[in-house]
Short mmCIF file of C-alpha atoms in Angstrom, two decimals:
data_model
loop_
_atom_site.label_atom_id
_atom_site.label_comp_id
_atom_site.label_asym_id
_atom_site.label_seq_id
_atom_site.Cartn_x
_atom_site.Cartn_y
_atom_site.Cartn_z
CA UNK S 255 -25.99 -41.09 -48.98
CA UNK S 256 -23.17 -42.94 -47.27
CA UNK S 257 -20.60 -41.01 -49.19
CA UNK S 258 -22.29 -37.80 -48.26
CA UNK S 259 -22.45 -38.74 -44.59
CA UNK S 260 -18.84 -39.72 -44.48
CA UNK S 261 -18.05 -36.51 -46.24
CA UNK S 262 -20.04 -34.62 -43.70
CA UNK S 263 -18.32 -36.64 -41.00
CA UNK S 264 -14.84 -35.68 -42.12
CA UNK S 265 -16.10 -32.18 -42.49
CA UNK S 266 -17.11 -32.18 -38.85
CA UNK S 267 -13.83 -33.61 -37.74
CA UNK S 268 -12.01 -31.06 -39.77
CA UNK S 269 -14.17 -28.32 -38.37
CA UNK S 270 -13.53 -29.42 -34.82
CA UNK S 271 -9.81 -29.68 -35.46
CA UNK S 272 -9.78 -26.25 -37.01
CA UNK S 273 -11.65 -24.62 -34.14
CA UNK S 274 -9.47 -26.37 -31.59
CA UNK S 275 -6.38 -25.17 -33.34
CA UNK S 276 -7.77 -21.71 -33.63
CA UNK S 277 -8.68 -21.74 -29.95
CA UNK S 278 -5.19 -22.87 -29.01
CA UNK S 279 -3.72 -20.18 -31.19
CA UNK S 280 -6.04 -17.62 -29.66
CA UNK S 281 -5.05 -18.73 -26.16
CA UNK S 282 -1.41 -18.51 -27.10
CA UNK S 283 -1.94 -15.06 -28.46
CA UNK S 284 -3.77 -14.01 -25.32
CA UNK S 285 -1.01 -15.30 -23.06
CA UNK S 286 1.63 -13.66 -25.13
CA UNK S 287 -0.52 -10.55 -25.12
CA UNK S 288 -0.70 -10.55 -21.31
CA UNK S 289 3.06 -10.87 -21.07
CA UNK S 290 3.56 -8.02 -23.49
CA UNK S 291 1.01 -6.03 -21.55
CA UNK S 292 2.91 -6.56 -18.29
CA UNK S 293 6.01 -5.20 -19.91
CA UNK S 294 4.37 -2.15 -21.43
CA UNK S 295 2.61 -1.34 -18.16
CA UNK S 296 5.88 -1.62 -16.25
CA UNK S 297 7.57 0.63 -18.78
CA UNK S 298 4.89 3.26 -18.32
CA UNK S 299 5.24 3.16 -14.54
CA UNK S 300 9.03 3.27 -14.63
CA UNK S 301 8.80 6.15 -17.08
CA UNK S 302 6.69 8.24 -14.71
CA UNK S 303 8.86 7.19 -11.77
CA UNK S 304 11.98 8.37 -13.58
CA UNK S 305 10.25 11.58 -14.57
CA UNK S 306 9.48 12.10 -10.89
CA UNK S 307 13.12 11.48 -9.97
CA UNK S 308 14.22 14.02 -12.55
CA UNK S 309 11.79 16.66 -11.37
CA UNK S 310 12.76 16.09 -7.73
CA UNK S 311 16.23 17.37 -8.63
CA UNK S 312 14.66 20.76 -9.28
CA UNK S 313 14.37 22.98 -6.21
CA UNK S 314 10.62 22.44 -6.01
CA UNK S 315 8.54 21.63 -2.92
CA UNK S 316 10.05 18.70 -1.08
CA UNK S 317 7.63 16.03 -2.21
CA UNK S 318 8.83 12.44 -1.87
CA UNK S 319 10.13 11.39 -5.28
CA UNK S 320 7.67 8.56 -5.98
CA UNK S 321 4.78 10.88 -5.12
CA UNK S 322 5.88 13.25 -7.89
CA UNK S 323 5.70 10.29 -10.26
CA UNK S 324 2.29 9.42 -8.87
CA UNK S 325 0.95 12.93 -9.41
CA UNK S 326 2.36 13.04 -12.96
CA UNK S 327 0.77 9.71 -13.82
CA UNK S 328 -2.51 10.84 -12.26
CA UNK S 329 -2.47 14.01 -14.39
CA UNK S 330 -1.70 11.94 -17.49
CA UNK S 331 -4.64 9.63 -16.75
CA UNK S 332 -6.94 12.61 -16.23
CA UNK S 333 -5.92 14.07 -19.56
CA UNK S 334 -6.34 10.76 -21.39
CA UNK S 335 -9.50 9.91 -19.45
CA UNK S 336 -8.80 6.18 -19.63
CA UNK S 337 -6.52 3.56 -18.10
CA UNK S 338 -4.93 1.28 -20.67
CA UNK S 339 -5.27 -2.40 -19.74
CA UNK S 340 -1.52 -2.97 -19.45
CA UNK S 341 -1.19 -0.21 -16.85
CA UNK S 342 -4.16 -1.55 -14.92
CA UNK S 343 -2.63 -5.03 -14.94
CA UNK S 344 0.74 -3.93 -13.55
CA UNK S 345 -0.81 -1.62 -11.00
CA UNK S 346 -2.97 -4.45 -9.75
CA UNK S 347 0.03 -6.76 -9.47
CA UNK S 348 2.06 -4.18 -7.59
CA UNK S 349 -0.70 -3.12 -5.22
CA UNK S 350 -1.52 -6.73 -4.43
CA UNK S 351 1.90 -7.05 -2.82
CA UNK S 352 2.25 -3.49 -1.58
CA UNK S 353 2.50 -4.80 1.98
CA UNK S 354 5.46 -7.01 1.15
CA UNK S 355 7.32 -4.11 -0.42
CA UNK S 356 7.67 -2.14 2.78
CA UNK S 357 8.69 -5.08 4.95
CA UNK S 358 12.47 -4.56 4.39
CA UNK S 359 12.31 -0.92 5.50
CA UNK S 360 9.94 -1.64 8.37
CA UNK S 361 12.26 -4.33 9.75
CA UNK S 362 14.61 -1.41 10.42
CA UNK S 363 12.56 -0.96 13.55
CA UNK S 364 14.94 -3.44 15.22
CA UNK S 365 17.38 -0.54 15.47
CA UNK S 366 14.85 1.36 17.58
CA UNK S 367 13.78 -1.41 19.94
CA UNK S 368 15.31 0.10 23.10
CA UNK S 369 13.75 3.45 22.30
CA UNK S 370 10.36 1.88 21.65
CA UNK S 371 10.59 0.08 24.98
CA UNK S 372 11.36 3.31 26.85
CA UNK S 373 8.43 5.09 25.22
CA UNK S 374 5.79 2.39 25.23
CA UNK S 375 3.22 4.39 27.15
CA UNK S 376 3.28 7.61 25.10
CA UNK S 377 3.34 5.61 21.88
CA UNK S 378 0.30 3.49 22.71
CA UNK S 379 -1.66 6.47 24.02
CA UNK S 380 -0.63 8.60 21.04
CA UNK S 381 -1.58 5.98 18.47
CA UNK S 382 -4.95 5.03 19.98
CA UNK S 383 -5.91 8.58 20.95
CA UNK S 384 -4.94 9.97 17.58
CA UNK S 385 -6.74 7.35 15.53
CA UNK S 386 -9.99 7.74 17.51
CA UNK S 387 -9.88 11.53 17.33
CA UNK S 388 -9.01 11.51 13.63
CA UNK S 389 -11.86 9.19 12.68
CA UNK S 390 -14.32 11.04 14.93
CA UNK S 391 -13.16 14.47 13.83
CA UNK S 392 -13.23 13.80 10.12
CA UNK S 393 -16.58 12.00 10.36
CA UNK S 394 -18.14 14.97 12.16
CA UNK S 395 -16.55 17.41 9.72
CA UNK S 396 -17.92 15.40 6.81
CA UNK S 397 -21.41 15.40 8.34
CA UNK S 398 -21.36 19.15 9.03
CA UNK S 399 -19.97 20.12 5.63
CA UNK S 400 -22.47 17.86 3.94
CA UNK S 401 -25.37 19.43 5.82
CA UNK S 402 -24.05 22.87 4.90
CA UNK S 403 -23.90 21.84 1.25
CA UNK S 404 -27.39 20.39 1.34
CA UNK S 405 -28.93 23.50 2.92
CA UNK S 406 -27.27 25.68 0.28
CA UNK S 407 -29.01 23.86 -2.54
CA UNK X 183 29.45 -37.30 3.93
CA UNK X 184 29.25 -33.60 4.49
CA UNK X 185 31.93 -32.37 6.82
CA UNK X 186 30.71 -29.93 9.45
CA UNK X 187 32.98 -27.15 8.23
CA UNK X 188 31.47 -27.36 4.75
CA UNK X 189 28.06 -26.49 6.19
CA UNK X 190 29.66 -23.46 7.77
CA UNK X 191 31.09 -22.57 4.38
CA UNK X 192 27.70 -22.86 2.73
CA UNK X 193 26.25 -20.71 5.49
CA UNK X 194 28.95 -18.08 5.05
CA UNK X 195 28.27 -18.06 1.33
CA UNK X 196 24.51 -17.84 1.77
CA UNK X 197 24.54 -15.12 4.37
CA UNK X 198 26.82 -13.09 2.15
CA UNK X 199 24.48 -13.24 -0.82
CA UNK X 200 21.20 -11.34 -1.11
CA UNK X 201 19.41 -14.66 -1.44
CA UNK X 202 18.78 -15.27 2.24
CA UNK X 203 17.37 -11.81 2.90
CA UNK X 204 15.05 -12.09 -0.09
CA UNK X 205 14.03 -15.58 0.90
CA UNK X 206 13.16 -14.81 4.52
CA UNK X 207 11.26 -11.67 3.52
CA UNK X 208 9.11 -13.56 1.05
CA UNK X 209 8.54 -16.54 3.34
CA UNK X 210 7.65 -14.29 6.28
CA UNK X 211 5.14 -12.34 4.19
CA UNK X 212 3.68 -15.54 2.80
CA UNK X 213 3.15 -16.82 6.36
CA UNK X 214 1.56 -13.49 7.25
CA UNK X 215 -0.80 -13.65 4.26
CA UNK X 216 -1.68 -17.23 5.06
CA UNK X 217 -2.54 -16.36 8.66
CA UNK X 218 -4.55 -13.34 7.47
CA UNK X 219 -6.60 -15.52 5.13
CA UNK X 220 -7.00 -18.27 7.75
CA UNK X 221 -8.49 -15.78 10.22
CA UNK X 222 -10.89 -14.46 7.55
CA UNK X 223 -9.09 -11.10 7.17
CA UNK X 224 -9.06 -10.15 10.83
CA UNK X 225 -7.32 -6.74 11.00
CA UNK X 226 -5.39 -7.84 14.10
CA UNK X 227 -3.62 -10.50 12.03
CA UNK X 228 -1.94 -8.03 9.72
CA UNK X 229 0.41 -9.70 7.21
CA UNK X 230 2.94 -6.84 7.29
CA UNK X 231 3.10 -6.84 11.09
CA UNK X 232 3.57 -10.61 11.15
CA UNK X 233 6.24 -10.48 8.44
CA UNK X 234 8.15 -7.72 10.26
CA UNK X 235 8.06 -9.61 13.57
CA UNK X 236 9.18 -12.86 11.91
CA UNK X 237 12.02 -11.28 9.94
CA UNK X 238 13.18 -9.20 12.92
CA UNK X 239 13.22 -12.25 15.17
CA UNK X 240 15.02 -14.31 12.56
CA UNK X 241 17.81 -11.84 11.91
CA UNK X 242 18.26 -11.37 15.66
CA UNK X 243 18.53 -15.14 16.09
CA UNK X 244 21.16 -15.62 13.39
CA UNK X 245 22.93 -12.45 14.49
CA UNK X 246 22.60 -10.75 11.13
CA UNK X 247 23.02 -6.99 11.34
CA UNK X 248 20.12 -5.00 9.87
CA UNK X 249 22.39 -3.33 7.28
CA UNK X 250 23.33 -6.70 5.90
CA UNK X 251 19.72 -7.84 5.74
CA UNK X 252 18.73 -4.66 3.95
CA UNK X 253 21.52 -5.05 1.41
CA UNK X 254 19.78 -8.19 0.22
CA UNK X 255 16.21 -7.06 0.72
CA UNK X 256 16.76 -3.79 -1.13
CA UNK X 257 15.63 -5.52 -4.29
CA UNK X 258 12.17 -5.75 -2.77
CA UNK X 259 12.48 -2.26 -1.34
CA UNK X 260 13.28 -0.83 -4.75
CA UNK X 261 9.86 -1.79 -6.11
CA UNK X 262 8.22 0.30 -3.40
CA UNK X 263 8.80 3.45 -5.46
CA UNK X 264 7.16 1.90 -8.53
CA UNK X 265 4.26 0.65 -6.42
CA UNK X 266 3.77 4.15 -5.03
CA UNK X 267 3.61 5.57 -8.56
CA UNK X 268 1.11 2.83 -9.45
CA UNK X 269 -1.21 4.09 -6.68
CA UNK X 270 -2.23 6.72 -9.26
CA UNK X 271 -4.52 4.14 -10.88
CA UNK X 272 -6.79 3.43 -7.87
CA UNK X 273 -6.78 7.15 -7.05
CA UNK X 274 -7.86 7.99 -10.61
CA UNK X 275 -10.64 5.42 -10.37
CA UNK X 276 -11.76 6.84 -7.02
CA UNK X 277 -11.85 10.43 -8.25
CA UNK X 278 -15.11 9.62 -10.02
CA UNK X 279 -16.70 9.16 -6.60
CA UNK X 280 -15.76 12.72 -5.65
CA UNK X 281 -18.53 13.92 -7.97
CA UNK X 282 -20.48 16.70 -6.31
CA UNK X 283 -19.08 15.95 -2.89
CA UNK X 284 -15.76 17.72 -3.39
CA UNK X 285 -16.25 20.35 -0.70
CA UNK X 286 -17.37 18.12 2.19
CA UNK X 287 -14.80 15.46 1.33
CA UNK X 288 -11.85 17.82 0.99
CA UNK X 289 -12.94 19.69 4.11
CA UNK X 290 -13.11 16.47 6.08
CA UNK X 291 -9.73 15.41 4.68
CA UNK X 292 -7.99 18.60 5.78
CA UNK X 293 -9.59 18.62 9.21
CA UNK X 294 -8.90 14.92 9.67
CA UNK X 295 -5.28 15.30 8.57
CA UNK X 296 -4.77 18.24 10.93
CA UNK X 297 -6.33 16.37 13.85
CA UNK X 298 -4.22 13.32 13.10
CA UNK X 299 -0.98 15.30 13.38
CA UNK X 300 -2.08 17.54 16.26
CA UNK X 301 -3.37 14.67 18.39
CA UNK X 302 -0.55 12.23 17.63
CA UNK X 303 2.23 14.74 18.14
CA UNK X 304 0.38 16.44 21.00
CA UNK X 305 -0.32 13.34 23.06
CA UNK X 306 3.16 11.86 22.61
CA UNK X 307 4.80 15.20 23.48
CA UNK X 308 2.65 15.65 26.56
CA UNK X 309 3.54 12.18 27.78
CA UNK X 310 7.22 12.91 27.28
CA UNK X 311 8.23 10.78 24.29
CA UNK X 312 11.68 11.09 22.69
CA UNK X 313 12.12 13.47 19.81
CA UNK X 314 12.64 10.75 17.18
CA UNK X 315 9.46 9.01 18.35
CA UNK X 316 7.45 12.23 18.09
CA UNK X 317 8.85 12.79 14.60
CA UNK X 318 7.41 9.48 13.47
CA UNK X 319 3.92 10.57 14.53
CA UNK X 320 3.69 13.25 11.84
CA UNK X 321 2.93 11.10 8.82
CA UNK X 322 1.49 8.02 10.53
CA UNK X 323 -2.01 8.43 9.06
CA UNK X 324 -0.64 8.44 5.51
CA UNK X 325 -0.33 5.14 3.65
CA UNK X 326 2.97 3.50 4.68
CA UNK X 327 4.90 3.74 1.38
CA UNK X 328 4.20 7.46 1.07
CA UNK X 329 4.63 8.00 4.81
CA UNK X 330 8.14 6.59 4.58
CA UNK X 331 8.93 8.88 1.66
CA UNK X 332 7.71 11.86 3.68
CA UNK X 333 9.79 10.78 6.69
CA UNK X 334 12.86 10.45 4.49
CA UNK X 335 12.36 13.98 3.18
CA UNK X 336 11.82 15.42 6.66
CA UNK X 337 14.76 13.56 8.16
CA UNK X 338 12.67 11.58 10.63
CA UNK X 339 12.94 7.83 10.86
CA UNK X 340 11.29 5.91 7.97
CA UNK X 341 11.12 2.53 9.77
CA UNK X 342 9.50 4.01 12.87
CA UNK X 343 7.06 5.87 10.64
CA UNK X 344 6.22 2.67 8.76
CA UNK X 345 5.60 0.81 12.01
CA UNK X 346 3.42 3.61 13.37
CA UNK X 347 1.53 3.75 10.09
CA UNK X 348 0.85 0.02 10.16
CA UNK X 349 -0.22 0.16 13.84
CA UNK X 350 -2.48 3.13 13.11
CA UNK X 351 -4.02 1.21 10.23
CA UNK X 352 -4.71 -1.81 12.43
CA UNK X 353 -6.11 0.29 15.28
CA UNK X 354 -8.29 2.30 12.93
CA UNK X 355 -9.64 -0.81 11.25
CA UNK X 356 -10.63 -2.22 14.64
CA UNK X 357 -11.90 0.93 16.38
CA UNK X 358 -13.60 2.75 13.48
CA UNK X 359 -17.00 0.97 13.66
CA UNK X 360 -17.33 1.82 17.36
CA UNK X 361 -16.41 5.47 16.91
CA UNK X 362 -18.74 5.87 13.91
CA UNK X 363 -21.63 4.16 15.72
CA UNK X 364 -21.11 6.38 18.74
CA UNK X 365 -21.36 9.46 16.51
CA UNK X 366 -24.37 7.96 14.69
CA UNK X 367 -22.91 8.29 11.23
CA UNK X 368 -25.19 6.31 8.93
CA UNK X 369 -24.47 6.84 5.17
CA UNK X 370 -21.84 4.37 3.92
CA UNK X 371 -19.79 7.00 2.14
CA UNK X 372 -19.65 9.08 5.33
CA UNK X 373 -18.55 6.01 7.26
CA UNK X 374 -15.89 4.94 4.76
CA UNK X 375 -14.14 8.25 4.15
CA UNK X 376 -13.02 8.91 7.76
CA UNK X 377 -11.63 5.39 7.99
CA UNK X 378 -9.44 6.07 4.95
CA UNK X 379 -8.33 9.46 6.29
CA UNK X 380 -7.23 7.99 9.62
CA UNK X 381 -6.05 4.52 8.78
CA UNK X 382 -5.20 4.44 5.05
CA UNK X 383 -4.95 1.08 3.22
CA UNK X 384 -5.50 -1.25 6.16
CA UNK X 385 -8.63 0.67 7.13
CA UNK X 386 -9.76 0.74 3.51
CA UNK X 387 -9.53 -3.01 3.12
CA UNK X 388 -11.56 -3.40 6.31
CA UNK X 389 -14.12 -0.92 4.96
CA UNK X 390 -14.29 -2.89 1.70
CA UNK X 391 -15.04 -6.06 3.64
CA UNK X 392 -18.04 -4.36 5.25
CA UNK X 393 -19.47 -2.37 2.34
CA UNK X 394 -18.26 -1.63 -1.19
CA UNK X 395 -19.28 2.05 -1.14
CA UNK X 396 -17.53 2.56 2.20
CA UNK X 397 -14.43 0.86 0.77
CA UNK X 398 -14.37 3.03 -2.34
CA UNK X 399 -14.56 6.20 -0.28
CA UNK X 400 -11.97 4.90 2.19
CA UNK X 401 -9.45 4.23 -0.56
CA UNK X 402 -10.24 7.59 -2.15
CA UNK X 403 -9.46 9.19 1.24
CA UNK X 404 -6.25 7.20 1.48
CA UNK X 405 -5.09 8.41 -1.94
CA UNK X 406 -6.00 12.04 -1.37
CA UNK X 407 -4.38 11.99 2.08
CA UNK X 408 -1.25 10.53 0.49
CA UNK X 409 -0.94 13.36 -2.03
CA UNK X 410 -2.01 16.29 0.17
CA UNK X 411 -0.06 14.88 3.12
CA UNK X 412 3.19 14.73 1.21
CA UNK X 413 2.83 18.44 0.42
CA UNK X 414 1.50 19.63 3.79
CA UNK X 415 3.23 17.43 6.38
CA UNK X 416 6.85 18.51 5.65
CA UNK X 417 5.71 22.15 5.83
CA UNK X 418 3.95 21.60 9.16
CA UNK X 419 6.99 19.73 10.46
CA UNK X 420 9.26 22.62 9.50
CA UNK X 421 6.93 25.02 11.28
CA UNK X 422 7.30 23.22 14.60
CA UNK X 423 10.94 22.14 14.44
#
C-alpha cells in the first residue's frame, strides 16, 4: 500500500514536472513562432512594396508607389481568400503606430508657417465647410442610392 | 567635473546624429498618445497633432533646421511606405461588408470624394488662398499616408497635405454626429460610411468608439477612398492646373 502510494506520489511529481516542462517548451516555441511570424510578415510586406516600386517605374498611371504595393497585396489576398497570421500580425503592429510614421513629414509644416498665417481664414473656412459638405453629401447620396436599390428589388 | 565645453561637444555630437531626431519624435508621439488616452480618446486631443506641435516647437527652440531633423527622422518616415502597403489587410477585411451594398457605397464614395475636392478647393479659392495652400486641399480627405503620396506625385506640398488631412480628420470626427443627426440618418452603416469618406482614419476610430458597425463601414470608406483617390485626384488636379 505504502509502496504503491509513494510510487503514485513520485508518478504525480514526475507528471507535474513533465507537463511543466512541456508547457515551458510550448511557450518557448510559441514565442519563437511569433518572432518568426513577424519576420515572415515583414518580408511579405516589403516584397509587395518593392514590387510596387518596380511597377511605378513603368509609365503607368501616376499612382503613389506604396499604393501600387497596397493594390497588389489586396489582389493577392483576394486570390488566396485568406490572411496568413504573420501578415496580420505585422499589419496590426504597423497600423497601430501609423500616426507616428507621418510625424516626421508633417513637421515639415514649419516651413510653411508664414504662409499658413497669411491664409488662416480661407484655410479654416475651407476645412470646416468641406468636411461638413462631404459628410452631408455622401450621407444623402448613400440614402438615395440605397432607396433606389431597395425599390428595384 | 564636466567642463562646460565638453557639454557643448556632446551636444554637437548628438545633434549631428540621427538619434536626437528619432528620440524627440518618439517621445512627442508617446506624450500625444498618453494625452489621448487620458482624455478618453477625445478627437480634439489628436496624438499626431500634439506630436507635430511638440516636435516643431522643440526644433525651433534648439534652432535645428527642418532638413537636419528630417535626416534623422527619415528612419521613421521610411516605414510609412510599408505601413501604407499593410493597409491592404484592413481593406481586405472590410470588403466583406460591401456585400450587396456595392452600388450605394461606391456611389456615395464617388459623390463624397467629388464634393470633398470641389468644396475644399472652391472655398479656399473663393477666399483668395495661395496656390500652394489650394493644392493641399485636393487630397485632404484621403488618409494622411496616401494623401502625402498623392501630393508628392502631383507636386503639391506633402507636409501641408498631411496637416490638412489630420485637421480634416479631427473636424470630421467632431462634427459628423451633428451633421448626420440633422439629416436624420439612422442606420449605423449609413452613418459610418460618410465619416470614413470625409475624415478617413481619425473619423473611423471615432466611429468605432460609437458603434462597431459604423466603424467597420468608416474604415472601409477610408480604404476605398485611399485607392480610388490616388487614381482620380491626380487626374482631377491635372484637369484644373
